Coordinates of C-alpha atoms and ligand atoms in Angstrom, one line a residue:
M1 CA -60.9 16.1 30.5
R2 CA -60.4 15.0 33.6
N3 CA -61.4 11.4 32.4
S4 CA -59.8 11.5 29.1
I5 CA -56.0 13.2 31.2
L6 CA -56.3 10.1 32.5
F7 CA -57.0 7.7 30.3
F8 CA -54.3 9.3 28.3
F9 CA -52.0 8.5 30.8
T10 CA -52.9 4.9 31.6
I11 CA -52.7 4.1 28.1
L12 CA -48.7 5.6 28.2
S13 CA -48.2 3.3 31.0
I14 CA -49.1 -0.2 29.8
S15 CA -47.5 0.9 26.8
A16 CA -44.0 1.8 29.0
F17 CA -44.0 -0.4 31.9
G18 CA -47.3 -1.9 32.4
Q19 CA -46.6 -4.9 30.4
E20 CA -46.7 -7.8 33.3
D21 CA -50.2 -5.5 34.2
S22 CA -52.3 -7.4 31.5
A23 CA -49.9 -10.3 31.9
N24 CA -49.0 -12.9 34.4
F25 CA -47.0 -15.7 33.6
A26 CA -46.5 -18.5 34.8
A27 CA -42.7 -19.5 35.0
P28 CA -42.2 -22.2 32.0
L29 CA -39.8 -24.6 34.3
D30 CA -40.7 -26.0 37.5
I31 CA -36.8 -25.4 38.5
P32 CA -35.2 -22.8 40.1
L33 CA -34.9 -20.0 36.8
Y34 CA -30.9 -19.0 36.0
L35 CA -30.3 -17.8 32.7
S36 CA -27.3 -17.9 30.1
G37 CA -28.4 -15.1 28.3
N38 CA -31.5 -12.1 28.7
F39 CA -33.2 -9.9 26.3
A40 CA -31.2 -7.6 23.4
E41 CA -28.4 -8.9 24.1
I42 CA -25.7 -8.8 21.4
R43 CA -25.8 -11.9 19.2
R44 CA -23.7 -12.0 15.4
N45 CA -26.9 -10.9 13.3
H46 CA -29.6 -10.4 15.8
F47 CA -30.0 -9.6 19.2
H48 CA -31.2 -12.0 21.2
T49 CA -35.3 -11.8 21.7
G50 CA -35.9 -13.2 24.2
I51 CA -34.6 -14.9 27.8
D52 CA -32.3 -18.0 27.8
I53 CA -32.8 -20.2 31.0
K54 CA -31.0 -23.2 32.2
T55 CA -31.6 -26.5 32.1
Q56 CA -28.6 -27.3 34.6
G57 CA -27.2 -29.0 32.1
V58 CA -29.4 -31.4 30.6
E59 CA -31.6 -32.5 28.4
G60 CA -35.4 -33.1 29.1
K61 CA -36.6 -31.0 32.0
R62 CA -40.9 -30.5 31.4
V63 CA -41.1 -27.1 29.9
L64 CA -45.2 -25.9 31.2
A65 CA -46.5 -23.3 29.4
A66 CA -46.6 -20.1 31.2
E67 CA -51.1 -19.1 30.4
K68 CA -53.9 -21.2 29.6
G69 CA -54.0 -20.8 25.1
K70 CA -53.0 -22.7 21.9
V71 CA -51.2 -23.3 20.2
S72 CA -50.4 -21.2 17.4
R73 CA -47.6 -22.4 15.5
I74 CA -45.8 -26.0 15.1
N75 CA -41.8 -24.6 13.6
V76 CA -39.5 -28.4 13.5
S77 CA -35.7 -27.1 11.9
P78 CA -32.4 -28.5 12.3
Y79 CA -31.0 -24.2 12.3
G80 CA -32.7 -21.6 14.6
Y81 CA -35.2 -22.8 16.9
G82 CA -34.4 -26.3 16.0
L83 CA -38.2 -27.9 17.6
A84 CA -40.1 -24.6 18.4
L85 CA -43.8 -23.9 20.0
Y86 CA -45.4 -20.9 19.9
I87 CA -48.7 -20.8 22.3
E88 CA -51.4 -17.7 21.1
H89 CA -53.3 -16.7 24.6
P90 CA -56.3 -14.9 25.5
N91 CA -54.3 -11.7 28.0
G92 CA -52.8 -10.9 23.6
Y93 CA -49.0 -12.0 24.1
T94 CA -47.6 -15.4 22.3
T95 CA -45.4 -17.5 24.3
V96 CA -42.5 -19.2 22.1
Y97 CA -40.2 -22.9 23.5
G98 CA -37.8 -23.5 22.0
H99 CA -34.6 -26.0 21.0
L100 CA -37.1 -28.7 22.7
L101 CA -36.2 -32.0 22.9
E102 CA -39.2 -33.8 22.1
Y103 CA -43.2 -32.0 22.0
N104 CA -45.7 -33.4 24.3
D105 CA -47.9 -36.5 22.9
E106 CA -50.5 -35.1 21.3
I107 CA -48.9 -32.2 19.9
K108 CA -46.7 -35.3 18.5
Q109 CA -48.9 -37.3 16.9
V110 CA -49.7 -33.8 15.8
V111 CA -45.9 -33.4 14.2
R112 CA -45.3 -36.6 12.6
Q113 CA -48.8 -36.3 10.8
K114 CA -47.2 -33.9 9.0
Q115 CA -43.9 -34.4 8.8
Y116 CA -45.4 -37.6 6.8
E117 CA -47.7 -35.8 5.1
E118 CA -45.1 -33.5 3.6
E119 CA -42.4 -36.3 3.5
S120 CA -40.0 -33.8 5.1
F121 CA -38.5 -33.4 9.3
R122 CA -39.0 -29.9 9.0
V123 CA -42.1 -28.8 9.3
D124 CA -43.5 -24.9 10.4
F125 CA -47.7 -24.6 10.6
S126 CA -50.5 -23.9 12.9
P127 CA -52.7 -26.9 13.3
D128 CA -55.4 -27.6 11.3
E129 CA -57.4 -28.4 14.8
D130 CA -56.7 -27.0 18.0
I131 CA -55.0 -27.5 20.8
V132 CA -55.6 -25.9 23.8
V133 CA -53.6 -26.1 27.0
E134 CA -53.9 -24.7 30.5
K135 CA -51.5 -22.9 32.6
G136 CA -48.5 -24.7 33.3
E137 CA -49.0 -28.3 31.6
F138 CA -46.7 -30.3 30.1
I139 CA -45.9 -29.1 27.1
A140 CA -42.6 -30.2 25.7
L141 CA -39.3 -31.2 27.1
S142 CA -36.5 -29.5 26.8
G143 CA -33.9 -29.5 24.6
N144 CA -30.3 -28.7 22.4
T145 CA -31.6 -28.6 18.8
G146 CA -31.4 -25.9 16.2
G147 CA -28.8 -23.5 16.1
S148 CA -28.5 -24.3 20.2
G149 CA -24.4 -24.5 21.5
G150 CA -25.4 -26.4 25.3
P151 CA -29.2 -27.9 27.1
H152 CA -31.2 -25.0 27.7
L153 CA -34.5 -23.5 27.1
H154 CA -35.0 -20.6 24.9
F155 CA -38.4 -18.7 26.0
E156 CA -39.6 -15.6 24.6
I157 CA -42.7 -13.1 25.0
R158 CA -44.0 -12.0 21.8
R159 CA -47.1 -8.9 21.6
T160 CA -49.4 -11.5 19.2
S161 CA -50.9 -8.1 17.9
D162 CA -47.1 -7.4 15.6
E163 CA -44.8 -10.6 16.7
H164 CA -42.9 -8.1 18.5
P165 CA -41.0 -9.8 20.6
L166 CA -41.1 -7.6 24.6
N167 CA -38.6 -8.1 27.7
P168 CA -39.2 -11.2 29.3
L169 CA -37.7 -9.3 32.0
K170 CA -39.9 -6.8 32.6
F171 CA -43.1 -9.2 34.0
G172 CA -41.7 -10.3 37.1
F173 CA -40.7 -14.1 36.8
D174 CA -38.7 -14.9 39.7
I175 CA -35.2 -14.5 38.6
K176 CA -32.8 -13.0 40.5
D177 CA -30.2 -10.0 39.7
D178 CA -29.0 -7.4 41.8
I179 CA -25.1 -7.5 40.1
P180 CA -24.8 -4.1 38.4
P181 CA -23.7 -4.2 35.1
R182 CA -19.4 -3.8 33.9
I183 CA -18.4 -1.1 32.0
R184 CA -15.0 -2.4 30.5
G185 CA -14.2 0.6 27.6
V186 CA -15.4 3.3 26.4
R187 CA -14.7 4.1 22.5
F188 CA -14.5 7.4 20.6
H189 CA -15.6 7.0 16.5
P190 CA -14.9 9.2 14.0
L191 CA -17.6 10.6 12.6
S192 CA -16.3 13.2 9.6
D193 CA -13.9 12.3 7.3
T194 CA -11.5 15.3 9.0
T195 CA -12.2 14.4 12.3
L196 CA -9.1 13.6 14.6
I197 CA -9.0 11.0 17.7
N198 CA -5.8 11.8 19.2
G199 CA -4.2 13.3 16.6
E200 CA -5.1 9.7 13.8
H201 CA -8.5 9.7 12.0
E202 CA -9.7 6.2 13.2
S203 CA -11.9 4.5 15.8
K204 CA -10.2 4.7 19.9
S205 CA -10.7 2.6 22.7
F206 CA -10.1 3.9 26.6
V207 CA -10.0 1.4 29.4
V208 CA -12.3 1.6 32.6
H209 CA -12.0 0.9 35.8
G210 CA -13.7 0.9 38.8
S211 CA -16.8 -2.3 40.0
S212 CA -20.2 -1.7 42.1
G213 CA -21.1 0.6 39.8
K214 CA -19.0 3.3 40.4
Y215 CA -16.3 3.8 36.5
R216 CA -13.5 6.0 35.6
L217 CA -11.0 5.8 33.1
K218 CA -7.8 4.4 33.4
S219 CA -6.8 7.8 32.7
D220 CA -8.3 10.9 32.7
G221 CA -7.3 13.8 30.2
Q222 CA -6.3 11.5 27.2
I223 CA -8.8 11.9 25.1
A224 CA -9.1 14.9 22.9
V225 CA -11.3 14.8 19.7
Y226 CA -11.4 17.4 16.1
G227 CA -14.3 17.3 14.0
A228 CA -17.4 15.2 14.5
F229 CA -17.4 12.1 16.3
G230 CA -19.3 9.4 18.3
I231 CA -18.9 7.7 21.4
S232 CA -20.3 3.7 22.8
I233 CA -19.3 2.0 25.5
H234 CA -19.1 -1.4 26.4
A235 CA -20.9 -2.9 29.1
L236 CA -22.3 -6.3 29.7
D237 CA -24.6 -7.7 32.8
F238 CA -24.3 -10.8 34.6
L239 CA -27.1 -12.3 37.0
N240 CA -27.2 -13.5 39.5
G241 CA -26.0 -17.8 40.1
Y242 CA -23.7 -17.7 37.4
P243 CA -20.5 -15.7 35.9
N244 CA -23.0 -15.7 31.6
K245 CA -22.5 -12.6 29.8
C246 CA -25.9 -11.3 29.8
G247 CA -27.2 -7.1 27.8
L248 CA -28.4 -4.3 29.0
Y249 CA -31.3 -2.3 29.2
E250 CA -30.4 0.9 29.3
V251 CA -28.1 3.0 27.9
H252 CA -27.6 7.1 28.5
L253 CA -24.6 8.8 27.6
R254 CA -25.3 12.8 29.0
V255 CA -21.9 15.1 27.8
N256 CA -22.2 18.8 29.8
E257 CA -25.3 17.7 31.6
E258 CA -27.5 17.5 28.1
T259 CA -28.3 14.1 26.8
I260 CA -27.1 13.0 23.6
C261 CA -28.7 9.2 23.3
R262 CA -30.8 7.2 24.9
Q263 CA -31.9 3.8 24.1
R264 CA -33.9 1.1 26.2
F265 CA -34.6 -2.7 24.6
D266 CA -38.8 -3.0 26.3
E267 CA -38.9 -4.7 22.8
L268 CA -37.5 -5.3 19.8
D269 CA -39.3 -6.2 15.7
F270 CA -37.1 -9.1 13.5
S271 CA -37.4 -7.0 10.4
T272 CA -35.0 -4.4 11.9
S273 CA -33.0 -7.0 14.3
R274 CA -29.9 -7.2 11.7
N275 CA -29.6 -3.1 12.4
I276 CA -27.9 -4.7 15.1
N277 CA -24.6 -4.8 13.1
A278 CA -24.9 -0.5 12.9
Y279 CA -25.7 -0.8 16.8
K280 CA -22.7 -2.7 17.9
A281 CA -19.3 -1.6 17.4
Y282 CA -19.6 -3.9 14.4
D283 CA -15.8 -4.6 13.5
V284 CA -14.2 -5.2 17.0
Y285 CA -17.5 -7.5 18.0
R286 CA -15.8 -9.5 14.8
T287 CA -12.1 -9.3 15.8
N288 CA -11.9 -9.5 19.3
N289 CA -16.1 -10.5 21.1
W290 CA -15.9 -7.1 22.4
H291 CA -19.4 -5.3 23.2
Y292 CA -20.1 -2.0 22.1
H293 CA -23.6 -0.1 22.3
K294 CA -23.1 2.4 19.9
S295 CA -24.5 5.9 21.1
F296 CA -24.9 7.7 18.1
I297 CA -28.2 6.6 15.4
E298 CA -25.9 5.7 11.7
P299 CA -28.1 6.4 8.5
G300 CA -29.4 3.6 7.4
N301 CA -29.9 2.4 11.7
E302 CA -33.2 2.3 12.0
L303 CA -33.7 0.4 15.3
E304 CA -36.5 2.2 17.5
I305 CA -35.0 1.7 20.1
Y306 CA -34.3 5.6 21.2
L307 CA -36.1 7.7 23.7
P308 CA -36.8 11.1 22.2
E309 CA -34.4 12.9 24.1
T310 CA -32.1 11.7 21.8
K311 CA -30.0 14.7 20.6
D312 CA -28.6 14.9 16.6
R313 CA -29.1 11.4 16.4
G314 CA -26.1 11.4 18.6
I315 CA -23.6 12.8 16.8
M316 CA -21.1 15.7 18.4
H317 CA -19.1 18.5 16.9
F318 CA -17.4 21.3 18.7
A319 CA -16.2 23.7 16.9
E320 CA -14.4 25.2 19.1
A321 CA -11.6 24.0 22.2
G322 CA -13.1 22.7 25.1
T323 CA -13.6 20.0 28.1
H324 CA -17.4 18.4 28.2
N325 CA -17.2 16.0 31.3
V326 CA -19.5 12.5 29.7
N327 CA -21.8 10.8 32.2
Y328 CA -22.7 7.7 31.3
V329 CA -25.2 5.4 32.9
V330 CA -26.3 1.8 31.9
K331 CA -28.7 -0.1 33.3
D332 CA -30.1 -3.8 33.5
A333 CA -33.1 -4.8 33.8
Y334 CA -34.0 -4.8 37.1
E335 CA -32.8 -1.1 37.4
N336 CA -29.5 -2.5 38.4
I337 CA -27.5 0.7 38.0
S338 CA -23.3 1.1 37.0
T339 CA -22.2 4.9 36.1
L340 CA -18.6 6.0 34.3
N341 CA -17.6 9.9 34.2
F342 CA -14.6 11.1 32.4
S343 CA -13.8 14.1 30.4
F344 CA -12.2 14.7 27.2
E345 CA -11.0 18.2 25.2
T346 CA -12.3 19.6 21.8
L347 CA -9.7 20.9 20.0
A348 CA -10.1 24.3 17.2
E349 CA -8.2 23.1 15.5
P350 CA -6.6 19.5 14.0
N351 CA -3.5 17.8 16.1
G352 CA -2.2 16.0 13.8
A353 CA -2.0 15.9 9.5
L354 CA -5.1 15.9 8.2
P355 CA -6.2 11.8 6.9
E356 CA -5.5 12.2 2.9
A357 CA -8.6 11.0 0.5
K358 CA -8.1 7.3 -0.1
P359 CA -8.7 6.0 -3.5
Y360 CA -11.9 4.2 -4.0
D361 CA -13.6 2.7 -7.4
A362 CA -17.4 3.5 -6.4
Y363 CA -19.5 5.4 -3.8
F364 CA -22.7 3.7 -3.0
K365 CA -25.1 6.4 -0.9
Y366 CA -26.4 4.3 2.0
D367 CA -31.1 5.2 0.4
Q368 CA -30.6 4.2 -2.7
E369 CA -29.9 1.0 -5.2
N370 CA -26.2 0.7 -5.9
S371 CA -24.3 -1.4 -8.2
F372 CA -20.7 -1.4 -9.8
T373 CA -19.5 -3.1 -13.1
Y374 CA -16.0 -4.8 -13.6
S375 CA -15.2 -4.9 -17.6
E376 CA -17.7 -7.8 -19.2
E377 CA -16.9 -10.1 -15.5
L378 CA -18.4 -8.8 -12.9
A379 CA -21.4 -6.4 -11.8
V380 CA -23.1 -6.6 -8.4
I381 CA -26.3 -4.8 -7.4
V382 CA -26.4 -3.5 -3.4
P383 CA -30.3 -3.0 -2.8
E384 CA -31.5 0.2 -0.9
G385 CA -31.2 -0.4 2.6
A386 CA -28.5 -2.7 2.6
L387 CA -26.3 -0.4 3.6
Y388 CA -26.2 2.1 6.7
Q389 CA -24.0 4.9 5.8
D390 CA -22.9 5.5 2.2
L391 CA -19.5 3.5 1.1
K392 CA -16.3 4.3 -0.5
L393 CA -16.2 1.1 -2.2
N394 CA -12.6 -0.9 -2.8
F395 CA -13.0 -3.6 -5.4
G396 CA -9.9 -5.9 -6.5
R397 CA -9.3 -8.5 -8.1
E398 CA -6.9 -11.7 -8.5
M399 CA -5.1 -14.3 -11.0
P400 CA -7.2 -17.9 -10.1
K401 CA -5.9 -20.2 -7.5
S402 CA -5.9 -23.4 -9.9
D403 CA -9.2 -25.0 -8.2
L404 CA -10.8 -21.9 -9.0
L405 CA -13.4 -21.4 -12.2
S406 CA -12.3 -17.5 -11.9
A407 CA -10.7 -15.0 -11.0
R408 CA -11.4 -13.7 -7.3
Y409 CA -12.7 -10.6 -6.7
S410 CA -12.8 -8.3 -3.6
L411 CA -16.1 -6.2 -2.7
H412 CA -15.3 -3.8 -0.6
H413 CA -13.7 -6.6 3.4
E414 CA -15.6 -7.7 5.6
M415 CA -15.7 -5.1 8.2
V416 CA -18.6 -3.9 6.6
P417 CA -22.1 -5.0 8.1
L418 CA -24.7 -5.0 5.1
D419 CA -28.5 -5.7 5.7
D420 CA -29.4 -7.3 3.2
Y421 CA -28.4 -9.4 0.3
M422 CA -26.3 -8.0 -2.5
E423 CA -26.8 -9.8 -6.0
V424 CA -23.5 -10.9 -7.7
S425 CA -22.3 -11.9 -10.9
I426 CA -19.8 -13.4 -12.3
T427 CA -19.2 -14.3 -16.3
A428 CA -17.5 -16.8 -16.6
D429 CA -17.7 -18.4 -20.6
D430 CA -15.1 -21.1 -19.9
V431 CA -16.8 -23.4 -17.4
P432 CA -17.2 -26.2 -19.2
Q433 CA -21.1 -26.8 -19.6
N434 CA -20.9 -30.4 -18.7
I435 CA -19.3 -29.3 -14.1
R436 CA -22.1 -25.8 -14.3
K437 CA -24.6 -27.5 -12.1
H438 CA -22.1 -27.9 -9.5
V439 CA -20.2 -25.0 -9.9
L440 CA -21.3 -22.6 -6.6
A441 CA -19.2 -19.2 -5.6
A442 CA -16.6 -20.3 -3.0
Q443 CA -16.8 -16.5 -0.1
Y444 CA -13.7 -16.3 1.5
S445 CA -12.9 -14.6 5.3
T446 CA -10.1 -12.6 5.6
A447 CA -8.6 -15.3 7.4
G448 CA -9.0 -17.2 4.1
Y449 CA -11.4 -20.1 5.0
A450 CA -14.4 -20.7 2.6
S451 CA -17.7 -20.7 2.9
Y452 CA -19.9 -21.7 -0.5
I453 CA -22.9 -19.9 -2.0
T454 CA -25.2 -22.0 -4.4
G455 CA -26.5 -19.7 -7.6
S456 CA -27.6 -19.5 -11.0
W457 CA -26.8 -19.8 -14.7
E458 CA -27.6 -17.7 -17.5
G459 CA -26.5 -17.8 -20.8
D460 CA -22.5 -17.5 -19.2
Q461 CA -23.3 -15.5 -16.3
F462 CA -23.3 -16.2 -12.9
T463 CA -26.0 -15.0 -10.3
F464 CA -25.4 -16.0 -6.2
K465 CA -26.6 -13.9 -3.3
S466 CA -24.2 -12.9 0.3
K467 CA -25.4 -10.8 3.5
S468 CA -21.5 -9.9 3.7
F469 CA -18.7 -8.1 1.7
G470 CA -15.9 -10.4 0.9
K471 CA -12.9 -11.9 -1.7
F472 CA -15.3 -14.0 -3.3
A473 CA -14.4 -16.9 -7.1
L474 CA -16.5 -19.2 -9.2
A475 CA -16.0 -23.4 -7.7
A476 CA -16.8 -26.3 -8.4
D477 CA -18.1 -29.2 -5.9
S478 CA -18.5 -32.8 -7.9
V479 CA -18.4 -35.3 -4.8
A480 CA -21.0 -36.9 -3.0
P481 CA -22.0 -36.4 0.2
E482 CA -20.0 -39.1 2.9
L483 CA -22.6 -41.2 4.8
T484 CA -21.6 -43.1 7.4
P485 CA -22.9 -45.8 10.0
L486 CA -22.6 -44.5 13.5
T487 CA -25.5 -47.9 14.0
R488 CA -26.2 -51.4 12.9
T489 CA -27.3 -52.4 9.7
S490 CA -28.6 -55.2 9.7
G491 CA -30.2 -57.2 12.2
S492 CA -34.2 -56.8 12.8
L493 CA -35.9 -53.3 13.1
N494 CA -39.3 -52.4 15.2
D495 CA -41.1 -49.5 15.8
N496 CA -38.1 -48.5 18.6
T497 CA -35.5 -49.0 16.6
V498 CA -33.1 -45.0 15.9
L499 CA -30.7 -45.7 13.4
R500 CA -27.9 -43.4 12.9
F501 CA -25.8 -41.7 10.1
R502 CA -23.2 -39.5 10.3
V503 CA -23.1 -37.3 6.9
S504 CA -21.0 -34.2 5.4
D505 CA -20.0 -32.8 2.2
D506 CA -17.2 -31.1 1.4
R507 CA -19.0 -27.7 -0.3
S508 CA -22.0 -26.9 0.0
G509 CA -23.2 -28.8 2.4
I510 CA -26.1 -30.7 2.7
G511 CA -29.1 -30.1 1.0
S512 CA -32.0 -32.8 1.2
Y513 CA -31.9 -36.1 3.5
N514 CA -34.4 -39.0 3.3
A515 CA -34.6 -43.0 4.2
Y516 CA -37.0 -45.2 2.7
L517 CA -38.0 -48.6 4.6
N518 CA -40.2 -50.7 1.8
G519 CA -40.4 -47.5 -0.5
K520 CA -42.0 -45.6 2.3
W521 CA -40.7 -42.5 3.4
V522 CA -39.6 -42.2 6.8
L523 CA -38.8 -39.7 9.0
T524 CA -35.0 -39.2 9.5
A525 CA -33.7 -36.1 12.0
Y526 CA -30.9 -34.0 10.7
E527 CA -28.7 -32.8 13.9
P528 CA -26.4 -30.3 12.1
K529 CA -24.0 -29.0 15.1
A530 CA -23.6 -33.3 15.5
K531 CA -23.0 -34.1 11.6
T532 CA -25.7 -36.7 12.1
I533 CA -28.9 -38.4 10.8
S534 CA -30.9 -40.3 12.6
V535 CA -33.6 -42.6 10.8
I536 CA -36.7 -43.3 13.2
F537 CA -38.7 -45.9 12.5
E538 CA -41.9 -45.5 15.3
G539 CA -45.3 -46.1 13.0
T540 CA -43.4 -47.4 10.0
N541 CA -44.9 -51.2 11.6
P542 CA -41.3 -52.3 9.9
L543 CA -41.7 -56.5 8.9
P544 CA -40.6 -59.2 11.0
S545 CA -37.6 -59.6 7.8
G546 CA -36.9 -59.1 4.1
N547 CA -37.0 -54.9 4.9
E548 CA -34.8 -53.1 2.2
L549 CA -34.3 -49.7 4.1
R550 CA -32.6 -46.9 1.3
V551 CA -31.1 -43.6 2.5
E552 CA -30.4 -41.0 0.5
V553 CA -28.5 -38.0 1.1
E554 CA -27.9 -35.2 -1.4
D555 CA -25.9 -32.1 -1.6
A556 CA -27.4 -28.4 -2.6
V557 CA -25.7 -28.7 -6.2
G558 CA -27.4 -32.4 -6.6
N559 CA -24.7 -34.8 -5.7
K560 CA -25.9 -37.6 -4.4
T561 CA -25.2 -40.6 -2.1
D562 CA -28.0 -43.0 -2.0
R563 CA -27.1 -46.6 0.1
V564 CA -29.1 -49.9 0.6
Y565 CA -29.6 -52.1 3.3
A566 CA -31.0 -55.8 4.5
F567 CA -32.7 -55.7 7.5
Ligands
LIG601 ZN1 -32.2 -18.4 23.4

């Protein structure tokens, strides 16, 4: 009995605190470790799943294997992690290195072979033959590839068995942080149709003052609530050395000394990472870039970050009038703590006019598939799991602008997030057959900017998918991409030659890019941030003279530009 209790406690402590017990990772860079981003930091549609290590403002720092192991995955993409490397270790963890400039020679050779085999710059594969690395071995050069906004190394630690990313700051790296999180605001959210916050049916933020871990409301006693509500807190962490905004490790809300909600970021799950749009106060993140952490859980939010002591999903409803004391505690991964204490009033009777019921066009339930149709013109299907809460959908239709091929339909608005793709079909029988293959859906932001989505025709119906509500219409892209040389287009070629071109497309975007030397495919790297492609002649053995280089760029709806150059 005694043994089994001990055993039980050992398991518990490993899963909760002791990740570092079974692993002893070396630093992935041999320069001092300063972070520009940390684990669980709030990003646009996901939580950050690793740490971003600064590389002194430059590319080309030596990246080292954090532990011995073998290369389990290599992913080369113009987007996301750019050039990425995954190493699986015997200790049960996998480390990931992203935004790399280049791999070491052994790995690079395997990558080139794969790229030529698939005639594609983009590859994502597990090496056929083991590439074994030792702890501290040089594996790559740091870079700024993919969706990176400046030179840094993205470093992740995942549990190999389920690929869950874990908090790297719990593994004892030499990173200094003795600065407590800074609290900037607190927000009250109405969670019923009749809730009033200071007499109005809308979310309200309150300014917070303080420093060195102690915070208070700018003016206390200013909050009165009627009905069901939830609270969120705007807080950021900072580490020593640089003023980069980082994320929190733990948020704990207590009201009248009782836990209402408590969440902690030891690990995440890629399958629910987009639930961040239910976790943060989505609207004020989009409009003001405020990082509000909600201390209540919407019904469709499936994040597994909440501790069991969380009560009623953080939803509060006091039927009687009274004063309530809030104690918010936020923590970073190094246990630096900040607290916010204040009080609010609850009311037994409304202190303002109850909100009038607003008209809506459809009622969508969060836990089922929902659909909406408008006449014969438009049909929308929102799959189960795409909404975090029930929605009173608003629909609208405007007359087309001159260059559009359909009416412009508004499907609710972009301040309500979607976790999954909705499918939209627009019937447009008057679109001439000859331009149908160039048709796209244009999606308009509130500010009026259009982004374009490809789709497919079935009869007179064009169907496409979008992961956000907004305004939609059909448009066409009949213009081929532009291709402009940035380097010479004549002279001689050798194995060290790299030729660069600027590429751009007005609507559908760059779909494919290929180059052929004397009829044979040549590796062409695409860098969307710089809008360039680079033709890399390494390993192609160009002729001393009489070479023909063909460069082809196609947009996402098949408009093609090709050019031939003689070298
Ligand atoms: Zn990162």
